[in-house]
Amino acid sequence: MTHLPIQWEKRHFQLSYPDLETLESVTVGDVKNKCSTVTGVPVEAMTLFVHGAIMNNDQLSLQKYSYRPGSKIILNTVFKSKHSPTKDKAHPYTSDALTLKILGVTQTRLEATLTVAVDAFEKAVREYLESKTPKDTEAPAETNQHQLKALQRKALEWGEQLMQVLFDLDEISMRPGFDVARQKRKQAVTTTQALIDRVDAMQWLLAHR
């Protein structure tokens, strides 16, 4: 699974794609549609930027705009409410609703993607450690070292992703008294910290066995 980081004002979220090749081939319009699903903002109100350049053709792929893995897409929105006959009515996309939606997306990612990944990583580490019995000492040291380094790289990868989730959660601003959102953010922080602790524990085992 590959993730496309999006920054929208002070909020951050990620869009998921099966692999890097799929991500690079998706169009700007595809990204806008996914962003609309997450944020509730109409596609026509969106402008996307990458590396400081406006992605102004919805039919072009991210690759055409020189997108590189890890690049962040900036989402800007403009609502021309002064031209709307309903301008005096409450806008349906309130900051409270958007905050709850982004927190929901974050929690779903934690449960459906990151927890599953950490489970698999933990299993791989334990299998590696259990396979290192005395009779295996005759196995090529190069093979064992390769396996160890691969697991250590995974530990760093998941640790970095989880720390970024914490940073993103910390940047979510909410009005005083918005207890529902505060509780959801607290839940997401608790889940993330527990996953970080599990990754740290596996790193310790790899370093001391």
mmCIF file of C-alpha atoms in Angstrom, residues 15-159:
data_model
loop_
_atom_site.group_PDB
_atom_site.id
_atom_site.type_symbol
_atom_site.label_atom_id
_atom_site.label_comp_id
_atom_site.label_asym_id
_atom_site.label_seq_id
_atom_site.Cartn_x
_atom_site.Cartn_y
_atom_site.Cartn_z
ATOM 1 C CA LEU A 15 -4.877 8.953 0.320
ATOM 2 C CA SER A 16 -4.146 5.261 -0.163
ATOM 3 C CA TYR A 17 -3.256 3.468 -3.407
ATOM 4 C CA PRO A 18 -2.304 -0.183 -4.058
ATOM 5 C CA ASP A 19 1.252 0.584 -5.220
ATOM 6 C CA LEU A 20 3.575 3.346 -6.443
ATOM 7 C CA GLU A 21 2.917 2.638 -10.126
ATOM 8 C CA THR A 22 -0.825 3.099 -9.606
ATOM 9 C CA LEU A 23 -0.235 6.285 -7.621
ATOM 10 C CA GLU A 24 1.939 7.874 -10.312
ATOM 11 C CA SER A 25 -0.613 7.073 -13.031
ATOM 12 C CA VAL A 26 -3.700 8.504 -11.291
ATOM 13 C CA THR A 27 -4.965 11.801 -12.644
ATOM 14 C CA VAL A 28 -5.319 15.112 -10.871
ATOM 15 C CA GLY A 29 -9.075 14.665 -11.181
ATOM 16 C CA ASP A 30 -8.863 11.305 -9.395
ATOM 17 C CA VAL A 31 -6.975 12.912 -6.511
ATOM 18 C CA LYS A 32 -9.538 15.722 -6.274
ATOM 19 C CA ASN A 33 -12.391 13.213 -6.129
ATOM 20 C CA LYS A 34 -10.703 11.316 -3.293
ATOM 21 C CA CYS A 35 -9.969 14.564 -1.451
ATOM 22 C CA SER A 36 -13.629 15.519 -1.831
ATOM 23 C CA THR A 37 -14.681 12.218 -0.270
ATOM 24 C CA VAL A 38 -12.424 12.852 2.728
ATOM 25 C CA THR A 39 -13.087 16.559 3.239
ATOM 26 C CA GLY A 40 -16.555 17.103 1.830
ATOM 27 C CA VAL A 41 -15.231 20.025 -0.233
ATOM 28 C CA PRO A 42 -16.654 20.198 -3.795
ATOM 29 C CA VAL A 43 -14.133 19.331 -6.516
ATOM 30 C CA GLU A 44 -14.814 22.620 -8.310
ATOM 31 C CA ALA A 45 -13.613 24.525 -5.236
ATOM 32 C CA MET A 46 -10.218 22.775 -5.212
ATOM 33 C CA THR A 47 -6.774 23.719 -6.490
ATOM 34 C CA LEU A 48 -3.872 21.280 -6.093
ATOM 35 C CA PHE A 49 -0.168 22.148 -5.970
ATOM 36 C CA VAL A 50 2.988 20.025 -6.045
ATOM 37 C CA HIS A 51 6.544 21.408 -5.802
ATOM 38 C CA GLY A 52 4.984 24.889 -5.933
ATOM 39 C CA ALA A 53 3.336 24.259 -9.322
ATOM 40 C CA ILE A 54 -0.418 24.380 -9.917
ATOM 41 C CA MET A 55 -1.848 21.104 -11.187
ATOM 42 C CA ASN A 56 -4.465 22.785 -13.362
ATOM 43 C CA ASN A 57 -5.303 19.948 -15.758
ATOM 44 C CA ASP A 58 -7.551 17.315 -14.200
ATOM 45 C CA GLN A 59 -6.832 14.908 -17.069
ATOM 46 C CA LEU A 60 -3.065 14.735 -16.541
ATOM 47 C CA SER A 61 -1.395 12.174 -14.269
ATOM 48 C CA LEU A 62 0.677 13.050 -11.212
ATOM 49 C CA GLN A 63 3.729 11.805 -13.089
ATOM 50 C CA LYS A 64 3.220 14.536 -15.709
ATOM 51 C CA TYR A 65 3.623 17.079 -12.913
ATOM 52 C CA SER A 66 6.933 15.462 -11.828
ATOM 53 C CA TYR A 67 5.396 13.916 -8.715
ATOM 54 C CA ARG A 68 7.985 11.989 -6.686
ATOM 55 C CA PRO A 69 7.365 9.434 -3.895
ATOM 56 C CA GLY A 70 6.962 11.253 -0.609
ATOM 57 C CA SER A 71 6.045 14.572 -2.219
ATOM 58 C CA LYS A 72 3.269 16.409 -0.445
ATOM 59 C CA ILE A 73 0.228 17.674 -2.358
ATOM 60 C CA ILE A 74 -1.090 21.040 -1.175
ATOM 61 C CA LEU A 75 -4.870 21.448 -1.338
ATOM 62 C CA ASN A 76 -6.293 24.960 -1.525
ATOM 63 C CA THR A 77 -10.020 25.659 -1.485
ATOM 64 C CA VAL A 78 -12.022 28.710 -2.524
ATOM 65 C CA PHE A 79 -15.755 29.001 -1.888
ATOM 66 C CA LYS A 80 -17.414 31.740 -3.933
ATOM 67 C CA SER A 81 -20.312 32.059 -1.529
ATOM 68 C CA LYS A 82 -20.972 35.686 -2.432
ATOM 69 C CA HIS A 83 -22.391 34.489 -5.737
ATOM 70 C CA SER A 84 -24.625 31.916 -4.117
ATOM 71 C CA PRO A 85 -28.269 32.600 -3.293
ATOM 72 C CA THR A 86 -27.787 30.647 -0.060
ATOM 73 C CA LYS A 87 -24.810 32.693 1.132
ATOM 74 C CA ASP A 88 -26.571 33.734 4.341
ATOM 75 C CA LYS A 89 -27.284 30.128 5.298
ATOM 76 C CA ALA A 90 -24.892 27.993 7.268
ATOM 77 C CA HIS A 91 -22.358 26.326 4.996
ATOM 78 C CA PRO A 92 -22.856 22.530 5.022
ATOM 79 C CA TYR A 93 -19.103 21.906 5.321
ATOM 80 C CA THR A 94 -18.439 23.155 8.834
ATOM 81 C CA SER A 95 -15.007 22.986 10.414
ATOM 82 C CA ASP A 96 -16.420 20.712 13.124
ATOM 83 C CA ALA A 97 -17.711 18.232 10.557
ATOM 84 C CA LEU A 98 -14.440 18.295 8.646
ATOM 85 C CA THR A 99 -12.413 17.802 11.809
ATOM 86 C CA LEU A 100 -14.496 14.749 12.722
ATOM 87 C CA LYS A 101 -14.172 13.356 9.211
ATOM 88 C CA ILE A 102 -10.376 13.704 9.170
ATOM 89 C CA LEU A 103 -10.130 12.134 12.629
ATOM 90 C CA GLY A 104 -12.308 9.287 11.379
ATOM 91 C CA VAL A 105 -10.066 8.754 8.347
ATOM 92 C CA THR A 106 -6.998 8.751 10.610
ATOM 93 C CA GLN A 107 -8.519 6.195 12.982
ATOM 94 C CA THR A 108 -9.542 3.979 10.053
ATOM 95 C CA ARG A 109 -6.003 4.117 8.667
ATOM 96 C CA LEU A 110 -4.620 3.213 12.085
ATOM 97 C CA GLU A 111 -6.908 0.222 12.441
ATOM 98 C CA ALA A 112 -7.061 -1.036 8.841
ATOM 99 C CA THR A 113 -3.518 -0.329 7.635
ATOM 100 C CA LEU A 114 -0.979 0.508 10.323
ATOM 101 C CA THR A 115 -2.143 -1.985 12.957
ATOM 102 C CA VAL A 116 -2.160 -4.751 10.330
ATOM 103 C CA ALA A 117 1.335 -3.721 9.213
ATOM 104 C CA VAL A 118 2.705 -3.712 12.754
ATOM 105 C CA ASP A 119 1.096 -7.119 13.406
ATOM 106 C CA ALA A 120 2.884 -8.503 10.329
ATOM 107 C CA PHE A 121 6.174 -6.846 11.291
ATOM 108 C CA GLU A 122 5.968 -8.221 14.827
ATOM 109 C CA LYS A 123 5.319 -11.706 13.464
ATOM 110 C CA ALA A 124 8.270 -11.434 11.053
ATOM 111 C CA VAL A 125 10.616 -10.354 13.861
ATOM 112 C CA ARG A 126 9.544 -13.211 16.141
ATOM 113 C CA GLU A 127 9.937 -15.747 13.323
ATOM 114 C CA TYR A 128 13.418 -14.403 12.604
ATOM 115 C CA LEU A 129 14.433 -14.599 16.259
ATOM 116 C CA GLU A 130 12.953 -18.085 16.720
ATOM 117 C CA SER A 131 14.832 -19.348 13.650
ATOM 118 C CA LYS A 132 18.179 -18.401 15.184
ATOM 119 C CA THR A 133 18.739 -21.727 16.961
ATOM 120 C CA PRO A 134 22.244 -23.114 17.676
ATOM 121 C CA LYS A 135 22.192 -25.299 14.551
ATOM 122 C CA ASP A 136 21.684 -22.177 12.444
ATOM 123 C CA THR A 137 25.024 -20.728 13.461
ATOM 124 C CA GLU A 138 26.547 -22.508 10.453
ATOM 125 C CA ALA A 139 24.266 -20.596 8.079
ATOM 126 C CA PRO A 140 25.969 -17.869 6.041
ATOM 127 C CA ALA A 141 26.402 -14.779 8.189
ATOM 128 C CA GLU A 142 25.571 -12.669 5.132
ATOM 129 C CA THR A 143 22.066 -14.171 4.945
ATOM 130 C CA ASN A 144 21.319 -13.494 8.604
ATOM 131 C CA GLN A 145 22.687 -9.958 8.312
ATOM 132 C CA HIS A 146 20.512 -9.270 5.278
ATOM 133 C CA GLN A 147 17.380 -10.425 7.115
ATOM 134 C CA LEU A 148 18.297 -8.362 10.160
ATOM 135 C CA LYS A 149 18.878 -5.180 8.155
ATOM 136 C CA ALA A 150 15.614 -5.644 6.264
ATOM 137 C CA LEU A 151 13.692 -5.893 9.546
ATOM 138 C CA GLN A 152 15.513 -2.896 10.996
ATOM 139 C CA ARG A 153 14.591 -0.838 7.916
ATOM 140 C CA LYS A 154 10.958 -1.856 8.370
ATOM 141 C CA ALA A 155 11.096 -0.795 12.003
ATOM 142 C CA LEU A 156 12.337 2.656 10.981
ATOM 143 C CA GLU A 157 9.716 2.913 8.227
ATOM 144 C CA TRP A 158 6.759 2.108 10.479
ATOM 145 C CA GLY A 159 8.171 4.180 13.314
#
